[in-house]
PDB file of C-alpha atoms in Angstrom:
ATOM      1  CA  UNK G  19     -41.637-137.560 -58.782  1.00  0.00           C
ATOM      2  CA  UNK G  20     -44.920-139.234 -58.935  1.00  0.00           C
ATOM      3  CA  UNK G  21     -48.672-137.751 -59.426  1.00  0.00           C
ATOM      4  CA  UNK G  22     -49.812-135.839 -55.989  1.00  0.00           C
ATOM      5  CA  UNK G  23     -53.845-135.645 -55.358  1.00  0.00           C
ATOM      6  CA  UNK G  24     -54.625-134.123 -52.567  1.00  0.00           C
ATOM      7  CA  UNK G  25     -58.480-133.476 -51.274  1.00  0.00           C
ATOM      8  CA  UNK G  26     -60.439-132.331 -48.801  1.00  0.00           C
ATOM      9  CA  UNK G  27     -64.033-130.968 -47.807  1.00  0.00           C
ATOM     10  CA  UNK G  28     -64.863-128.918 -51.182  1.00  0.00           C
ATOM     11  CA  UNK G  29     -61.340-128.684 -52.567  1.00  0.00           C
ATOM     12  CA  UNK G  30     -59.138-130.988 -54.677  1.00  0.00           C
ATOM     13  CA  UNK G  31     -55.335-130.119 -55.722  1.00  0.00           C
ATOM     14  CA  UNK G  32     -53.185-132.390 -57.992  1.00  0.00           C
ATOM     15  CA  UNK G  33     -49.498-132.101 -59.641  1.00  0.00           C
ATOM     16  CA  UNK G  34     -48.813-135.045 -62.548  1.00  0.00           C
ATOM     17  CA  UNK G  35     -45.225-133.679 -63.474  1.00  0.00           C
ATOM     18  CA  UNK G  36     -45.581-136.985 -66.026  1.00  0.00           C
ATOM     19  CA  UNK G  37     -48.170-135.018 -68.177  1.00  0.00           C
ATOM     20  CA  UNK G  38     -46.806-132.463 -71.112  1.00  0.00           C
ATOM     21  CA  UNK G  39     -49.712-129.515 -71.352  1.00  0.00           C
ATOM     22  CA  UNK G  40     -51.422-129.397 -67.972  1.00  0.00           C
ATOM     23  CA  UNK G  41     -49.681-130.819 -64.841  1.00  0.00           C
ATOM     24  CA  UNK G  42     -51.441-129.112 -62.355  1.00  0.00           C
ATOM     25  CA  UNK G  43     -54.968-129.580 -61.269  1.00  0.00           C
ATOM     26  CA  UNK G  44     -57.401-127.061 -58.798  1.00  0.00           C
ATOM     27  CA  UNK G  45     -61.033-127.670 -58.485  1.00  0.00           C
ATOM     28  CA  UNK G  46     -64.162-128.223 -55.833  1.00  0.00           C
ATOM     29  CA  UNK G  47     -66.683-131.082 -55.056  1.00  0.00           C
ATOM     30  CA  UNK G  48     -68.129-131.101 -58.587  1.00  0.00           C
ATOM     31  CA  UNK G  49     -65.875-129.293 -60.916  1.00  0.00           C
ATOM     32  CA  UNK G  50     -62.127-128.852 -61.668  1.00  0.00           C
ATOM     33  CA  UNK G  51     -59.370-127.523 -64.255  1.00  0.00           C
ATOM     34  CA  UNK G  52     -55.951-128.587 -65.333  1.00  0.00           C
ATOM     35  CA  UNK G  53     -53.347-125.637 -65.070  1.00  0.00           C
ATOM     36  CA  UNK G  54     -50.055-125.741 -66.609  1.00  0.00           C
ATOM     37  CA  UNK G  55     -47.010-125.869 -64.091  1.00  0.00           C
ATOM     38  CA  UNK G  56     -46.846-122.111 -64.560  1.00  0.00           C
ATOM     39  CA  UNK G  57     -50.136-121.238 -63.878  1.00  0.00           C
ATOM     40  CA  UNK G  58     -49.981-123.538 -60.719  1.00  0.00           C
ATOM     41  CA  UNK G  59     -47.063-122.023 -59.469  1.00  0.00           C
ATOM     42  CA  UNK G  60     -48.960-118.899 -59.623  1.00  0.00           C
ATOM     43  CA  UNK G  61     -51.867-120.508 -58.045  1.00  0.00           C
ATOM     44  CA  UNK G  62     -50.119-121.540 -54.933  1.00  0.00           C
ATOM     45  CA  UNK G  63     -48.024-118.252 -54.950  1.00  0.00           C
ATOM     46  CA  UNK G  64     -51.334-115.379 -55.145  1.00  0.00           C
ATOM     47  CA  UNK G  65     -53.213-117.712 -52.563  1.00  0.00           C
ATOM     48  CA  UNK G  66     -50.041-118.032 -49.840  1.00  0.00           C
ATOM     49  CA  UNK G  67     -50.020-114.016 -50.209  1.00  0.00           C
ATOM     50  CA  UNK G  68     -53.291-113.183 -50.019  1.00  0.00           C
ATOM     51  CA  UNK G  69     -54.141-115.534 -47.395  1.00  0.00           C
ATOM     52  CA  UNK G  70     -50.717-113.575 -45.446  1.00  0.00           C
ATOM     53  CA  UNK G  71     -52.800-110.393 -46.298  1.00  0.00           C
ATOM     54  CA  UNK G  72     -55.770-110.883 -45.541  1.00  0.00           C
ATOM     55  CA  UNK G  73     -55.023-112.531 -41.905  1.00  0.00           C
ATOM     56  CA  UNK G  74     -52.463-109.342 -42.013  1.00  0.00           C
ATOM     57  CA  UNK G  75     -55.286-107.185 -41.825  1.00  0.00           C
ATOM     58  CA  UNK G  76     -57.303-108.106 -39.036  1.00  0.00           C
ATOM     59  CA  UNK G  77     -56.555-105.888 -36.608  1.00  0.00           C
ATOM     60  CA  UNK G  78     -57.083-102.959 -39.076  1.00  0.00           C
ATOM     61  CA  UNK G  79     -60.786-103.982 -39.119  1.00  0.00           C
ATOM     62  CA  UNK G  80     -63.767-104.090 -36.841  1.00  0.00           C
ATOM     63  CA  UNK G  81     -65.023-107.162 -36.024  1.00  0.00           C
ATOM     64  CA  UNK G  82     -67.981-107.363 -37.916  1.00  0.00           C
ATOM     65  CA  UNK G  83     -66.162-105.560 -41.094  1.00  0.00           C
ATOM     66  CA  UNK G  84     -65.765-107.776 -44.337  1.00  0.00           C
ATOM     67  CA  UNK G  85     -62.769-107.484 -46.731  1.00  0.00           C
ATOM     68  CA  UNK G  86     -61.791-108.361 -50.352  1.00  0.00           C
ATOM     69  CA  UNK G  87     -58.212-108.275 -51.508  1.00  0.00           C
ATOM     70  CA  UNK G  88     -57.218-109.117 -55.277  1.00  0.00           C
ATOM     71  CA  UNK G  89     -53.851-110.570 -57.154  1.00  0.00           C
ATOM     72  CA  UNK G  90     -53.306-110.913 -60.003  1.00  0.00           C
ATOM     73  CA  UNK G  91     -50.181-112.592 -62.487  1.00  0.00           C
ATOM     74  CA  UNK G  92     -50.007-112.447 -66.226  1.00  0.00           C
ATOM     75  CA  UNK G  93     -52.069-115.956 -65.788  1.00  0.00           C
ATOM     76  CA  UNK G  94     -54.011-115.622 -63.226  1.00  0.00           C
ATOM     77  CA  UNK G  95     -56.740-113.287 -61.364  1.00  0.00           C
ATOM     78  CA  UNK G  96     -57.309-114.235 -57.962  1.00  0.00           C
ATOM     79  CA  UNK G  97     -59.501-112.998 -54.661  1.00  0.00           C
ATOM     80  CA  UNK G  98     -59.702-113.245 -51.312  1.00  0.00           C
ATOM     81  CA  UNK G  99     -63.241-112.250 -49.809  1.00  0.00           C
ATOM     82  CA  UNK G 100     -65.113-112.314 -46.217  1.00  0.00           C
ATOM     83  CA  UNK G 101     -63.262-112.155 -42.339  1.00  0.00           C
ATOM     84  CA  UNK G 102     -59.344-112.097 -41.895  1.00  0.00           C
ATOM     85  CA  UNK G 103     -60.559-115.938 -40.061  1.00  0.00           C
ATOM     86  CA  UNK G 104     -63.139-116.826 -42.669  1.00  0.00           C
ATOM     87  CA  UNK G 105     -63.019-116.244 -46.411  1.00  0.00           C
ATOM     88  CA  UNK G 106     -63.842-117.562 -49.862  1.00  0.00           C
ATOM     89  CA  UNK G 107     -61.125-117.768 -52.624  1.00  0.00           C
ATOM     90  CA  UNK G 108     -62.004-117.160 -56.381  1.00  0.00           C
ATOM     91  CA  UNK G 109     -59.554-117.331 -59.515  1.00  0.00           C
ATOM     92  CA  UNK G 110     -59.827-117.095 -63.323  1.00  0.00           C
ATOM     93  CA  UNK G 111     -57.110-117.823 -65.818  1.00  0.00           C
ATOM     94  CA  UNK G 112     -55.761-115.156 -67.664  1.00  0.00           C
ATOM     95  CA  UNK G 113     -54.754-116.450 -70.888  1.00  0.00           C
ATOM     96  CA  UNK G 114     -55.239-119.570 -73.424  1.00  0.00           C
ATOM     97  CA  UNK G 115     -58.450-121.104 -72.528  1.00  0.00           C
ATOM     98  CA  UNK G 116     -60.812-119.968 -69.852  1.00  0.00           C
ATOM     99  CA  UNK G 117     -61.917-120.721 -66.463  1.00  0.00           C
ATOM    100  CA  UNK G 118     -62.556-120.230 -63.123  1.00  0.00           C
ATOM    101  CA  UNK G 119     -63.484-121.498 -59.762  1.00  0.00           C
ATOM    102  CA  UNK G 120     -64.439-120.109 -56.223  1.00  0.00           C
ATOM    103  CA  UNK G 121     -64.001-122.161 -52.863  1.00  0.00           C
ATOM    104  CA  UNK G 122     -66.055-121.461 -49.866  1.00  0.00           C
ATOM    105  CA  UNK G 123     -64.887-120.457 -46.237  1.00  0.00           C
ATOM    106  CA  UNK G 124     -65.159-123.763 -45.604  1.00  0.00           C
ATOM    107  CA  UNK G 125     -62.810-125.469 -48.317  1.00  0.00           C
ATOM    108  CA  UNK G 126     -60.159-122.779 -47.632  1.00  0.00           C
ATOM    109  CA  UNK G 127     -59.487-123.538 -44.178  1.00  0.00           C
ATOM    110  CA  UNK G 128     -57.710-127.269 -46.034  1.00  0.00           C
ATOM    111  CA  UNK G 129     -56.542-125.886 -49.289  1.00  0.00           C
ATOM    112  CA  UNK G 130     -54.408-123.126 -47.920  1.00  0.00           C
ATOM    113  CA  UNK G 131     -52.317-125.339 -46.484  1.00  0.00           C
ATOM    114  CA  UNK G 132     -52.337-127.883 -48.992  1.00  0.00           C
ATOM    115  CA  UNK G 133     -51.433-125.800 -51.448  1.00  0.00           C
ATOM    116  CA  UNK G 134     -48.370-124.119 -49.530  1.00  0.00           C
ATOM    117  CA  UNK G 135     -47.524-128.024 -49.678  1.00  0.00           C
ATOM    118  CA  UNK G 136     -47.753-127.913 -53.178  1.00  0.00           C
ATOM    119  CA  UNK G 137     -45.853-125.295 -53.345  1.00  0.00           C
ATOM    120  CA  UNK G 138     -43.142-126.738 -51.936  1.00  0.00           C
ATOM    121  CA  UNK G 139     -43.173-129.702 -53.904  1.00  0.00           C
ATOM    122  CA  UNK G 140     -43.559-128.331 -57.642  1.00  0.00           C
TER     123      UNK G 140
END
């Protein structure tokens, strides 16, 4: 399999399965960190169920009411913030070096769905 970059407004997703340490990639317009394939695969996994979740949850809420739901894996720590049709996504690695990164309610609306593809694919 060859290196996968995908992109969109204010999000950027990559899988190298070439490279040894850190074959994934997550990051924003102006930043971004190599995961491992582990921590990637818990990337896509926390974000496909918390995204299920939170849309899960709409019709327990009033309209105007805001929610914030958390996962986390041994690698990873991740949120979901804001409407059940309009939220931000945050994460920060668990273990080995540090790092984090936070997508607004715009970026999440493409890198949902791209990562499910990801998913899929590694």
């Amino acid at each position: 399999m060859e290196r996968i970059v995908k992109s969109g407004a204010g999000w950027r997703l990559g899988w190298n399965p070439q490279e040894l340490d850190f074959q994934g990639l997550v990051g924003g317009d102006d930043w971004s960190i190599e995961l491992t394939a582990e921590e990637l695969g818990d990337f896509c996994r926390l974000l496909d169920q918390l995204s299920k979740t939170i849309s899960q949850m709409a019709d327990e809420l009033m309209d105007e009411e805001k929610i914030a739901c958390e996962a986390e894996s041994d690698l990873l720590w991740m949120q979901v913030e804001g409407f059940p049709e309009s939220y931000t996504v945050q994460f920060i690695l668990n273990q080995g070096r540090r790092g984090e990164g936070k997508w607004s309610v715009e970026a999440v609306t493409g890198l949902v769905p791209a990562a499910a593809m990801l998913k899929i694919l590694c």
